[in-house]
Amino acid sequence: MENIITSQDLKLYYGNFEALKGITVELAEREITALIGPSGCGKSTFLKTLNRMNDLVPGVRVEGQVLYHGQDIFAPEVDVTQLRKNVGMVFQKPNPFPMSIYDNIAYGPRLHGTHSKAELNDLVERSLRGASLWEEVRDRLKKSALGLSGGQQQRLCIARALAVQPDVLLMDEPTSALDPASTIRIEELMAELKKNYTVVIVTHNMQQAARISDKCAFFLLGEMVEIGPTEQIFSMPRDKRTEDYITGRFG
Ligand SMILES: Nc1ncnc2c1ncn2[C@@H]1O[C@H](COP(=O)(O)OP(=O)(O)OP(=O)(O)O)[C@@H](O)[C@H]1O
């Protein structure tokens, strides 16, 4: 499988604090990579660097490289809006816009220049189907998205990300605010999504990482200690620190 994202000796500073201490990793196409590790170890920081969401934080400085399809995402000619279209993001708490279900999905495509009603209708349906939400909302597309349940809202946010046709989806603890049934729905959806998308997910839930991911990366104190096939990380980690973490000895 091709690598879609590569980071090379990626360092990130919040002011003087070095939050990422030289991360080198290759993310293969159409796989789910789970980022695990104790609180504050840099998982979210790394995730957000992949589509330059950290640009918005004052005092951030980055060294090293992130290549997306071989292109340095920090190069001056990079259009950040385009990057975030290609590398979409889903947050911990569902954050639908206060508008109709339809308009939530159509928002991004309109922003990127799609105005034909037929095209938008098609995109809205495809995105909602892609996020396994279509059947539940097809009769209420003009109703407010805020009337959906938490789990439905999170699938709506996934559909919204899909609507601009990304190839990578970044998910920052996407189920931590959801009940167990909604969590399972999202996990099933992720298994579907990886047929067409590359997914990088931050999760605190070891069982979730074990259930859904192909690869697992263990972070500790701003370093990536190891990355490998999930099965191997959970059964035969190479590093003692990974073993201590996954067996619950700390964190
Ligand atoms: N905006 C910020 N300004 C300054 N320091 C920050 C900022 N965001 C994160 N940090 C620090 O960077 C380090 C890594 O934080 P990050 O949120 O990436 O960790 P994490 O592994 O995702 O943690 P959690 O699992 O608790 O979400 C932490 O020490 C955190 O306090």
PDB file of C-alpha atoms and ligand atoms in Angstrom:
ATOM      1  CA  MET A   1       0.000   0.000   0.000  1.00  0.00           C
ATOM      2  CA  GLU A   2       1.133   3.532  -0.760  1.00  0.00           C
ATOM      3  CA  ASN A   3       1.997   5.981   1.971  1.00  0.00           C
ATOM      4  CA  ILE A   4      -0.342   8.923   1.909  1.00  0.00           C
ATOM      5  CA  ILE A   5       1.169  10.902   4.772  1.00  0.00           C
ATOM      6  CA  THR A   6       4.745  10.838   5.984  1.00  0.00           C
ATOM      7  CA  SER A   7       6.159  12.869   8.816  1.00  0.00           C
ATOM      8  CA  GLN A   8       9.911  13.282   9.063  1.00  0.00           C
ATOM      9  CA  ASP A   9      11.507  14.345  12.322  1.00  0.00           C
ATOM     10  CA  LEU A  10       8.469  16.494  13.063  1.00  0.00           C
ATOM     11  CA  LYS A  11       8.929  18.794  16.041  1.00  0.00           C
ATOM     12  CA  LEU A  12       6.297  21.146  17.379  1.00  0.00           C
ATOM     13  CA  TYR A  13       6.764  23.829  20.004  1.00  0.00           C
ATOM     14  CA  TYR A  14       4.065  25.682  21.946  1.00  0.00           C
ATOM     15  CA  GLY A  15       6.234  28.690  22.840  1.00  0.00           C
ATOM     16  CA  ASN A  16       9.290  27.091  24.462  1.00  0.00           C
ATOM     17  CA  PHE A  17       7.573  23.801  25.213  1.00  0.00           C
ATOM     18  CA  GLU A  18       8.502  20.982  22.841  1.00  0.00           C
ATOM     19  CA  ALA A  19       5.253  19.019  22.472  1.00  0.00           C
ATOM     20  CA  LEU A  20       6.454  16.802  19.591  1.00  0.00           C
ATOM     21  CA  LYS A  21      10.060  15.655  19.755  1.00  0.00           C
ATOM     22  CA  GLY A  22      10.853  14.464  16.260  1.00  0.00           C
ATOM     23  CA  ILE A  23       8.075  12.211  15.002  1.00  0.00           C
ATOM     24  CA  THR A  24       8.883  10.073  11.963  1.00  0.00           C
ATOM     25  CA  VAL A  25       6.031   7.962  10.712  1.00  0.00           C
ATOM     26  CA  GLU A  26       4.471   6.705   7.494  1.00  0.00           C
ATOM     27  CA  LEU A  27       0.712   6.356   7.174  1.00  0.00           C
ATOM     28  CA  ALA A  28      -0.456   3.931   4.538  1.00  0.00           C
ATOM     29  CA  GLU A  29      -3.482   4.486   2.349  1.00  0.00           C
ATOM     30  CA  ARG A  30      -6.802   2.968   3.391  1.00  0.00           C
ATOM     31  CA  GLU A  31      -5.742   1.919   6.817  1.00  0.00           C
ATOM     32  CA  ILE A  32      -6.901   2.971  10.230  1.00  0.00           C
ATOM     33  CA  THR A  33      -4.048   4.126  12.434  1.00  0.00           C
ATOM     34  CA  ALA A  34      -4.835   4.621  16.118  1.00  0.00           C
ATOM     35  CA  LEU A  35      -2.754   7.032  18.185  1.00  0.00           C
ATOM     36  CA  ILE A  36      -2.610   5.872  21.787  1.00  0.00           C
ATOM     37  CA  GLY A  37      -0.778   7.008  24.896  1.00  0.00           C
ATOM     38  CA  PRO A  38      -1.333   8.748  28.217  1.00  0.00           C
ATOM     39  CA  SER A  39      -2.897  12.171  28.535  1.00  0.00           C
ATOM     40  CA  GLY A  40      -0.699  15.034  27.380  1.00  0.00           C
ATOM     41  CA  CYS A  41       1.728  12.897  25.335  1.00  0.00           C
ATOM     42  CA  GLY A  42       1.050  14.783  22.085  1.00  0.00           C
ATOM     43  CA  LYS A  43      -1.505  12.631  20.247  1.00  0.00           C
ATOM     44  CA  SER A  44      -3.918  15.465  19.483  1.00  0.00           C
ATOM     45  CA  THR A  45      -1.064  17.813  18.684  1.00  0.00           C
ATOM     46  CA  PHE A  46       0.298  15.342  16.144  1.00  0.00           C
ATOM     47  CA  LEU A  47      -3.154  14.731  14.659  1.00  0.00           C
ATOM     48  CA  LYS A  48      -3.854  18.440  14.285  1.00  0.00           C
ATOM     49  CA  THR A  49      -0.485  19.036  12.664  1.00  0.00           C
ATOM     50  CA  LEU A  50      -1.447  16.738   9.797  1.00  0.00           C
ATOM     51  CA  ASN A  51      -3.907  19.302   8.409  1.00  0.00           C
ATOM     52  CA  ARG A  52      -2.290  22.347   9.989  1.00  0.00           C
ATOM     53  CA  MET A  53      -5.045  22.964  12.509  1.00  0.00           C
ATOM     54  CA  ASN A  54      -2.278  24.059  14.902  1.00  0.00           C
ATOM     55  CA  ASP A  55      -1.633  27.086  12.689  1.00  0.00           C
ATOM     56  CA  LEU A  56      -4.511  28.651  14.556  1.00  0.00           C
ATOM     57  CA  VAL A  57      -2.729  28.408  17.931  1.00  0.00           C
ATOM     58  CA  PRO A  58      -0.597  31.462  18.733  1.00  0.00           C
ATOM     59  CA  GLY A  59       3.085  30.793  19.430  1.00  0.00           C
ATOM     60  CA  VAL A  60       3.254  27.460  17.594  1.00  0.00           C
ATOM     61  CA  ARG A  61       6.437  26.603  15.724  1.00  0.00           C
ATOM     62  CA  VAL A  62       7.024  23.527  13.619  1.00  0.00           C
ATOM     63  CA  GLU A  63      10.275  21.920  12.450  1.00  0.00           C
ATOM     64  CA  GLY A  64      10.711  18.917  10.196  1.00  0.00           C
ATOM     65  CA  GLN A  65       8.348  17.830   7.475  1.00  0.00           C
ATOM     66  CA  VAL A  66       4.916  16.447   6.853  1.00  0.00           C
ATOM     67  CA  LEU A  67       4.452  15.134   3.334  1.00  0.00           C
ATOM     68  CA  TYR A  68       0.960  14.624   1.960  1.00  0.00           C
ATOM     69  CA  HIS A  69       1.120  12.663  -1.318  1.00  0.00           C
ATOM     70  CA  GLY A  70       4.788  13.599  -1.317  1.00  0.00           C
ATOM     71  CA  GLN A  71       4.190  17.315  -0.941  1.00  0.00           C
ATOM     72  CA  ASP A  72       5.452  19.304   2.060  1.00  0.00           C
ATOM     73  CA  ILE A  73       2.306  20.709   3.716  1.00  0.00           C
ATOM     74  CA  PHE A  74       4.280  23.606   5.238  1.00  0.00           C
ATOM     75  CA  ALA A  75       5.629  24.829   1.893  1.00  0.00           C
ATOM     76  CA  PRO A  76       4.694  28.480   1.234  1.00  0.00           C
ATOM     77  CA  GLU A  77       2.677  27.663  -1.880  1.00  0.00           C
ATOM     78  CA  VAL A  78       0.346  25.255  -0.034  1.00  0.00           C
ATOM     79  CA  ASP A  79      -3.287  26.336   0.100  1.00  0.00           C
ATOM     80  CA  VAL A  80      -4.328  25.452   3.653  1.00  0.00           C
ATOM     81  CA  THR A  81      -8.046  25.458   2.811  1.00  0.00           C
ATOM     82  CA  GLN A  82      -7.390  22.900   0.103  1.00  0.00           C
ATOM     83  CA  LEU A  83      -5.255  20.835   2.494  1.00  0.00           C
ATOM     84  CA  ARG A  84      -8.070  20.765   5.068  1.00  0.00           C
ATOM     85  CA  LYS A  85     -10.515  19.769   2.336  1.00  0.00           C
ATOM     86  CA  ASN A  86      -8.312  16.795   1.480  1.00  0.00           C
ATOM     87  CA  VAL A  87      -7.444  15.975   5.070  1.00  0.00           C
ATOM     88  CA  GLY A  88     -10.731  16.338   6.934  1.00  0.00           C
ATOM     89  CA  MET A  89     -11.272  16.387  10.664  1.00  0.00           C
ATOM     90  CA  VAL A  90     -13.876  15.124  13.104  1.00  0.00           C
ATOM     91  CA  PHE A  91     -13.733  16.391  16.676  1.00  0.00           C
ATOM     92  CA  GLN A  92     -14.397  14.900  20.070  1.00  0.00           C
ATOM     93  CA  LYS A  93     -17.710  16.633  20.603  1.00  0.00           C
ATOM     94  CA  PRO A  94     -20.137  16.592  17.686  1.00  0.00           C
ATOM     95  CA  ASN A  95     -20.253  20.184  16.425  1.00  0.00           C
ATOM     96  CA  PRO A  96     -22.970  20.501  13.785  1.00  0.00           C
ATOM     97  CA  PHE A  97     -23.633  24.008  12.523  1.00  0.00           C
ATOM     98  CA  PRO A  98     -26.912  25.536  13.764  1.00  0.00           C
ATOM     99  CA  MET A  99     -28.628  25.012  10.424  1.00  0.00           C
ATOM    100  CA  SER A 100     -30.530  22.266   8.632  1.00  0.00           C
ATOM    101  CA  ILE A 101     -29.123  18.778   8.116  1.00  0.00           C
ATOM    102  CA  TYR A 102     -28.988  19.477   4.374  1.00  0.00           C
ATOM    103  CA  ASP A 103     -27.177  22.784   4.780  1.00  0.00           C
ATOM    104  CA  ASN A 104     -24.642  21.255   7.162  1.00  0.00           C
ATOM    105  CA  ILE A 105     -23.563  18.887   4.425  1.00  0.00           C
ATOM    106  CA  ALA A 106     -23.899  21.358   1.535  1.00  0.00           C
ATOM    107  CA  TYR A 107     -21.916  24.051   3.377  1.00  0.00           C
ATOM    108  CA  GLY A 108     -18.434  22.842   2.411  1.00  0.00           C
ATOM    109  CA  PRO A 109     -19.206  22.014  -1.227  1.00  0.00           C
ATOM    110  CA  ARG A 110     -20.893  25.451  -1.659  1.00  0.00           C
ATOM    111  CA  LEU A 111     -17.831  27.117  -0.165  1.00  0.00           C
ATOM    112  CA  HIS A 112     -15.698  25.262  -2.692  1.00  0.00           C
ATOM    113  CA  GLY A 113     -17.895  26.399  -5.594  1.00  0.00           C
ATOM    114  CA  THR A 114     -20.601  23.756  -6.078  1.00  0.00           C
ATOM    115  CA  HIS A 115     -23.950  25.515  -6.494  1.00  0.00           C
ATOM    116  CA  SER A 116     -25.964  23.262  -8.795  1.00  0.00           C
ATOM    117  CA  LYS A 117     -29.007  22.010  -6.905  1.00  0.00           C
ATOM    118  CA  ALA A 118     -28.831  18.576  -8.520  1.00  0.00           C
ATOM    119  CA  GLU A 119     -25.147  18.201  -7.720  1.00  0.00           C
ATOM    120  CA  LEU A 120     -25.655  19.315  -4.129  1.00  0.00           C
ATOM    121  CA  ASN A 121     -28.612  16.954  -3.680  1.00  0.00           C
ATOM    122  CA  ASP A 122     -26.457  14.144  -4.938  1.00  0.00           C
ATOM    123  CA  LEU A 123     -23.525  15.063  -2.694  1.00  0.00           C
ATOM    124  CA  VAL A 124     -25.761  15.373   0.355  1.00  0.00           C
ATOM    125  CA  GLU A 125     -27.266  11.942  -0.241  1.00  0.00           C
ATOM    126  CA  ARG A 126     -23.907  10.304  -0.981  1.00  0.00           C
ATOM    127  CA  SER A 127     -22.252  11.852   2.064  1.00  0.00           C
ATOM    128  CA  LEU A 128     -25.096  10.876   4.371  1.00  0.00           C
ATOM    129  CA  ARG A 129     -25.076   7.359   2.962  1.00  0.00           C
ATOM    130  CA  GLY A 130     -21.301   7.283   3.398  1.00  0.00           C
ATOM    131  CA  ALA A 131     -21.748   8.109   7.060  1.00  0.00           C
ATOM    132  CA  SER A 132     -24.637   5.583   7.445  1.00  0.00           C
ATOM    133  CA  LEU A 133     -27.091   8.300   8.356  1.00  0.00           C
ATOM    134  CA  TRP A 134     -29.188   8.610   5.204  1.00  0.00           C
ATOM    135  CA  GLU A 135     -31.981   6.238   6.180  1.00  0.00           C
ATOM    136  CA  GLU A 136     -32.472   8.006   9.507  1.00  0.00           C
ATOM    137  CA  VAL A 137     -32.650  11.543   8.139  1.00  0.00           C
ATOM    138  CA  ARG A 138     -33.840  11.340   4.525  1.00  0.00           C
ATOM    139  CA  ASP A 139     -37.312  12.602   5.508  1.00  0.00           C
ATOM    140  CA  ARG A 140     -36.077  15.485   7.642  1.00  0.00           C
ATOM    141  CA  LEU A 141     -33.238  17.051   5.667  1.00  0.00           C
ATOM    142  CA  LYS A 142     -34.647  20.546   6.131  1.00  0.00           C
ATOM    143  CA  LYS A 143     -34.912  20.153   9.915  1.00  0.00           C
ATOM    144  CA  SER A 144     -32.266  21.510  12.266  1.00  0.00           C
ATOM    145  CA  ALA A 145     -29.206  19.334  12.768  1.00  0.00           C
ATOM    146  CA  LEU A 146     -29.326  20.244  16.453  1.00  0.00           C
ATOM    147  CA  GLY A 147     -32.422  18.050  16.824  1.00  0.00           C
ATOM    148  CA  LEU A 148     -30.399  14.895  16.128  1.00  0.00           C
ATOM    149  CA  SER A 149     -29.083  12.617  18.889  1.00  0.00           C
ATOM    150  CA  GLY A 150     -25.422  12.882  19.864  1.00  0.00           C
ATOM    151  CA  GLY A 151     -24.482   9.802  17.865  1.00  0.00           C
ATOM    152  CA  GLN A 152     -26.420  11.022  14.832  1.00  0.00           C
ATOM    153  CA  GLN A 153     -24.774  14.430  15.148  1.00  0.00           C
ATOM    154  CA  GLN A 154     -21.348  12.795  15.113  1.00  0.00           C
ATOM    155  CA  ARG A 155     -22.247  10.812  11.989  1.00  0.00           C
ATOM    156  CA  LEU A 156     -23.503  14.091  10.490  1.00  0.00           C
ATOM    157  CA  CYS A 157     -20.099  15.622  11.216  1.00  0.00           C
ATOM    158  CA  ILE A 158     -18.483  12.665   9.472  1.00  0.00           C
ATOM    159  CA  ALA A 159     -20.851  13.152   6.510  1.00  0.00           C
ATOM    160  CA  ARG A 160     -19.953  16.846   6.475  1.00  0.00           C
ATOM    161  CA  ALA A 161     -16.281  15.951   6.288  1.00  0.00           C
ATOM    162  CA  LEU A 162     -16.956  13.456   3.471  1.00  0.00           C
ATOM    163  CA  ALA A 163     -18.943  15.996   1.445  1.00  0.00           C
ATOM    164  CA  VAL A 164     -15.819  17.843   0.305  1.00  0.00           C
ATOM    165  CA  GLN A 165     -14.291  14.563  -0.890  1.00  0.00           C
ATOM    166  CA  PRO A 166     -11.232  14.161   1.311  1.00  0.00           C
ATOM    167  CA  ASP A 167      -8.956  11.158   1.197  1.00  0.00           C
ATOM    168  CA  VAL A 168      -7.804  11.336   4.811  1.00  0.00           C
ATOM    169  CA  LEU A 169     -10.012  11.653   7.887  1.00  0.00           C
ATOM    170  CA  LEU A 170      -8.523  12.732  11.198  1.00  0.00           C
ATOM    171  CA  MET A 171     -10.637  11.804  14.210  1.00  0.00           C
ATOM    172  CA  ASP A 172      -9.881  13.160  17.664  1.00  0.00           C
ATOM    173  CA  GLU A 173     -11.581  10.834  20.171  1.00  0.00           C
ATOM    174  CA  PRO A 174     -14.730  10.797  18.042  1.00  0.00           C
ATOM    175  CA  THR A 175     -16.709   8.542  20.367  1.00  0.00           C
ATOM    176  CA  SER A 176     -15.665   9.782  23.794  1.00  0.00           C
ATOM    177  CA  ALA A 177     -18.834  11.883  24.158  1.00  0.00           C
ATOM    178  CA  LEU A 178     -21.131   9.079  22.940  1.00  0.00           C
ATOM    179  CA  ASP A 179     -23.072   6.246  24.578  1.00  0.00           C
ATOM    180  CA  PRO A 180     -21.992   2.629  23.921  1.00  0.00           C
ATOM    181  CA  ALA A 181     -24.562   1.965  21.179  1.00  0.00           C
ATOM    182  CA  SER A 182     -23.613   5.126  19.260  1.00  0.00           C
ATOM    183  CA  THR A 183     -19.958   4.243  19.751  1.00  0.00           C
ATOM    184  CA  ILE A 184     -20.469   0.866  18.102  1.00  0.00           C
ATOM    185  CA  ARG A 185     -22.281   2.535  15.188  1.00  0.00           C
ATOM    186  CA  ILE A 186     -19.289   4.821  14.627  1.00  0.00           C
ATOM    187  CA  GLU A 187     -16.837   1.925  14.920  1.00  0.00           C
ATOM    188  CA  GLU A 188     -18.818  -0.041  12.312  1.00  0.00           C
ATOM    189  CA  LEU A 189     -18.860   3.031  10.138  1.00  0.00           C
ATOM    190  CA  MET A 190     -15.081   3.358  10.404  1.00  0.00           C
ATOM    191  CA  ALA A 191     -14.661  -0.174   9.126  1.00  0.00           C
ATOM    192  CA  GLU A 192     -16.693   0.892   6.069  1.00  0.00           C
ATOM    193  CA  LEU A 193     -14.851   4.193   5.675  1.00  0.00           C
ATOM    194  CA  LYS A 194     -11.454   2.587   5.429  1.00  0.00           C
ATOM    195  CA  LYS A 195     -12.425   0.988   2.126  1.00  0.00           C
ATOM    196  CA  ASN A 196     -12.191   4.471   0.635  1.00  0.00           C
ATOM    197  CA  TYR A 197     -10.359   6.647   3.124  1.00  0.00           C
ATOM    198  CA  THR A 198      -7.270   6.736   5.269  1.00  0.00           C
ATOM    199  CA  VAL A 199      -8.260   7.242   8.893  1.00  0.00           C
ATOM    200  CA  VAL A 200      -6.126   8.468  11.788  1.00  0.00           C
ATOM    201  CA  ILE A 201      -7.860   8.317  15.143  1.00  0.00           C
ATOM    202  CA  VAL A 202      -6.856   9.413  18.636  1.00  0.00           C
ATOM    203  CA  THR A 203      -8.434   7.193  21.240  1.00  0.00           C
ATOM    204  CA  HIS A 204      -8.056   6.659  24.977  1.00  0.00           C
ATOM    205  CA  ASN A 205      -9.951   3.448  24.710  1.00  0.00           C
ATOM    206  CA  MET A 206      -7.542   0.521  24.308  1.00  0.00           C
ATOM    207  CA  GLN A 207     -10.330  -1.895  23.386  1.00  0.00           C
ATOM    208  CA  GLN A 208     -11.444   0.499  20.693  1.00  0.00           C
ATOM    209  CA  ALA A 209      -7.922   0.771  19.299  1.00  0.00           C
ATOM    210  CA  ALA A 210      -7.641  -3.019  19.306  1.00  0.00           C
ATOM    211  CA  ARG A 211     -11.056  -3.472  17.637  1.00  0.00           C
ATOM    212  CA  ILE A 212     -10.827  -0.958  14.853  1.00  0.00           C
ATOM    213  CA  SER A 213      -7.248  -0.122  13.925  1.00  0.00           C
ATOM    214  CA  ASP A 214      -4.826  -1.762  11.506  1.00  0.00           C
ATOM    215  CA  LYS A 215      -1.830   0.023  12.977  1.00  0.00           C
ATOM    216  CA  CYS A 216      -1.259   1.446  16.388  1.00  0.00           C
ATOM    217  CA  ALA A 217       1.196   4.193  17.343  1.00  0.00           C
ATOM    218  CA  PHE A 218       2.163   4.599  20.980  1.00  0.00           C
ATOM    219  CA  PHE A 219       3.067   8.134  22.082  1.00  0.00           C
ATOM    220  CA  LEU A 220       4.809   9.093  25.298  1.00  0.00           C
ATOM    221  CA  LEU A 221       6.006  12.543  26.414  1.00  0.00           C
ATOM    222  CA  GLY A 222       6.067  13.947  22.887  1.00  0.00           C
ATOM    223  CA  GLU A 223       7.813  10.950  21.339  1.00  0.00           C
ATOM    224  CA  MET A 224       6.408   8.175  19.250  1.00  0.00           C
ATOM    225  CA  VAL A 225       7.777   5.140  21.027  1.00  0.00           C
ATOM    226  CA  GLU A 226       6.654   2.626  18.427  1.00  0.00           C
ATOM    227  CA  ILE A 227       4.205   1.950  15.636  1.00  0.00           C
ATOM    228  CA  GLY A 228       3.219  -1.412  14.253  1.00  0.00           C
ATOM    229  CA  PRO A 229       0.369  -3.697  13.280  1.00  0.00           C
ATOM    230  CA  THR A 230      -2.238  -3.426  16.042  1.00  0.00           C
ATOM    231  CA  GLU A 231      -2.125  -7.121  16.802  1.00  0.00           C
ATOM    232  CA  GLN A 232       1.605  -6.988  17.319  1.00  0.00           C
ATOM    233  CA  ILE A 233       1.491  -3.840  19.463  1.00  0.00           C
ATOM    234  CA  PHE A 234      -1.035  -5.509  21.762  1.00  0.00           C
ATOM    235  CA  SER A 235       0.537  -8.969  21.866  1.00  0.00           C
ATOM    236  CA  MET A 236       4.255  -8.360  21.393  1.00  0.00           C
ATOM    237  CA  PRO A 237       5.247  -4.722  21.750  1.00  0.00           C
ATOM    238  CA  ARG A 238       8.921  -4.147  21.074  1.00  0.00           C
ATOM    239  CA  ASP A 239       9.354  -1.461  23.711  1.00  0.00           C
ATOM    240  CA  LYS A 240       8.974  -2.036  27.441  1.00  0.00           C
ATOM    241  CA  ARG A 241       7.188   1.341  27.810  1.00  0.00           C
ATOM    242  CA  THR A 242       4.516   0.276  25.316  1.00  0.00           C
ATOM    243  CA  GLU A 243       4.053  -2.977  27.171  1.00  0.00           C
ATOM    244  CA  ASP A 244       3.703  -1.157  30.491  1.00  0.00           C
ATOM    245  CA  TYR A 245       1.080   1.133  29.010  1.00  0.00           C
ATOM    246  CA  ILE A 246      -1.058  -1.447  27.277  1.00  0.00           C
ATOM    247  CA  THR A 247      -1.001  -3.739  30.279  1.00  0.00           C
ATOM    248  CA  GLY A 248      -2.270  -0.821  32.368  1.00  0.00           C
ATOM    249  CA  ARG A 249       0.816  -0.262  34.458  1.00  0.00           C
ATOM    250  CA  PHE A 250       0.576   3.490  33.918  1.00  0.00           C
ATOM    251  CA  GLY A 251      -1.469   6.143  32.173  1.00  0.00           C
TER     252      GLY A 251
HETATM  253  N1  LIG B   1      -2.442  25.339  22.827  1.00  0.00           N
HETATM  254  C1  LIG B   1      -1.492  24.864  23.642  1.00  0.00           C
HETATM  255  N2  LIG B   1      -0.629  25.688  24.241  1.00  0.00           N
HETATM  256  C2  LIG B   1       0.339  25.217  25.055  1.00  0.00           C
HETATM  257  N3  LIG B   1       0.532  23.907  25.330  1.00  0.00           N
HETATM  258  C3  LIG B   1      -0.309  23.045  24.761  1.00  0.00           C
HETATM  259  C4  LIG B   1      -1.359  23.451  23.894  1.00  0.00           C
HETATM  260  N4  LIG B   1      -2.025  22.349  23.473  1.00  0.00           N
HETATM  261  C5  LIG B   1      -1.414  21.303  24.066  1.00  0.00           C
HETATM  262  N5  LIG B   1      -0.388  21.698  24.833  1.00  0.00           N
HETATM  263  C6  LIG B   1       0.524  20.838  25.612  1.00  0.00           C
HETATM  264  O1  LIG B   1       1.158  19.939  24.725  1.00  0.00           O
HETATM  265  C7  LIG B   1       1.234  18.639  25.281  1.00  0.00           C
HETATM  266  C8  LIG B   1       0.538  17.643  24.378  1.00  0.00           C
HETATM  267  O2  LIG B   1      -0.848  17.920  24.374  1.00  0.00           O
HETATM  268  P1  LIG B   1      -1.881  17.083  23.496  1.00  0.00           P
HETATM  269  O3  LIG B   1      -3.222  17.696  23.681  1.00  0.00           O
HETATM  270  O4  LIG B   1      -1.358  16.950  22.133  1.00  0.00           O
HETATM  271  O5  LIG B   1      -1.794  15.673  24.218  1.00  0.00           O
HETATM  272  P2  LIG B   1      -2.757  14.411  24.084  1.00  0.00           P
HETATM  273  O6  LIG B   1      -1.872  13.237  24.098  1.00  0.00           O
HETATM  274  O7  LIG B   1      -3.665  14.584  22.941  1.00  0.00           O
HETATM  275  O8  LIG B   1      -3.561  14.512  25.446  1.00  0.00           O
HETATM  276  P3  LIG B   1      -5.059  14.039  25.761  1.00  0.00           P
HETATM  277  O9  LIG B   1      -5.029  12.577  25.604  1.00  0.00           O
HETATM  278  O10 LIG B   1      -5.235  14.476  27.191  1.00  0.00           O
HETATM  279  O11 LIG B   1      -5.951  14.755  24.800  1.00  0.00           O
HETATM  280  C9  LIG B   1       0.616  18.741  26.666  1.00  0.00           C
HETATM  281  O12 LIG B   1       1.654  18.919  27.607  1.00  0.00           O
HETATM  282  C10 LIG B   1      -0.243  19.975  26.584  1.00  0.00           C
HETATM  283  O13 LIG B   1      -0.363  20.612  27.845  1.00  0.00           O
END
